Amino acid sequence: MEMKEKMHNGMLYLPNDPQIVEEQVKCQERLYDFNRTRPSELAKREVLLREMLAELGENCYVEPPLHANYGGKFVHFGKNIYANYNLTLVDDTHIYVGDYTMFGPNVTVSTAGHPILPELREQAYQYNMPVRIGRNCWIGAGVIIVPGITIGDNVVIGAGSIVTKDLPSNVVAVGNPCRILREVNEYDREYYFKGRKIDASLL
């Protein structure tokens, strides 16, 4: 089995394989162009994102700079996704993000890991596990999501959290390691922030 195949099935492989490096450099060239766009060049950004990502839904906005190992080649974005500054996607294998999900600044989503055994790390071995983020999630500033994680729909993850275990739908989760704080509830239908009421006409 070639190293490129091992990238996507959780097997140990060598990321410095010449074929892999050649492909990665090409992807990063497009990412470089995206990150050098001017604020007024929104149409150019969308064209580049459609070339870069595996899938890109309608009405997505990604604020440069974006950082991605493969320039987004294995990233699947639904529609109406928003990503603030410095989103880092360690996309050595697939990252799936559902519609309407938002990323705060400085979020890291990683699919890549390295063996704990020192002898294997010395040889630069790596493994990758996909990450799945559901629909209508809000991933707060500075959140880190590690390889192999699945996050349900309508999840809010507090700023600075480190997600090391799967999260079900409709919860608020915070901390390091990230833990479920509570479910999304009726209070959230009435108030949006510290006693500030939601205008019913907005719903």
Tab-separated table of C-alpha atoms in Angstrom, residues 7 19 21 23 32 39 51 65 68 77 84 95 137 143 147 152 158 162-163 175 183 185 187 199:
chain	number	residue	atom	x	y	z
A	7	MET	CA	-2.946	8.743	5.119
A	19	GLN	CA	4.798	12.032	-3.618
A	21	VAL	CA	5.448	16.358	-0.234
A	23	GLU	CA	1.223	17.305	-3.600
A	32	TYR	CA	-0.393	31.276	-0.015
A	39	PRO	CA	-9.990	42.717	1.891
A	51	GLU	CA	-10.126	25.317	-5.853
A	65	PRO	CA	-4.946	34.058	7.328
A	68	ALA	CA	-3.861	24.223	6.543
A	77	PHE	CA	-17.439	22.781	4.388
A	84	ASN	CA	-12.466	34.059	11.941
A	95	ILE	CA	-12.353	17.329	8.154
A	137	CYS	CA	-22.003	24.712	16.028
A	143	VAL	CA	-10.440	25.918	20.876
A	147	PRO	CA	-7.766	13.803	15.864
A	152	GLY	CA	-22.861	16.760	17.172
A	158	GLY	CA	-16.288	27.624	25.155
A	162	ILE	CA	-9.435	21.355	24.349
A	163	VAL	CA	-11.769	18.741	22.896
A	175	GLY	CA	-12.670	23.373	29.671
A	183	GLU	CA	-27.726	21.131	27.542
A	185	ASN	CA	-32.308	24.767	27.134
A	187	TYR	CA	-33.318	29.793	29.070
A	199	ASP	CA	-36.455	39.848	20.566
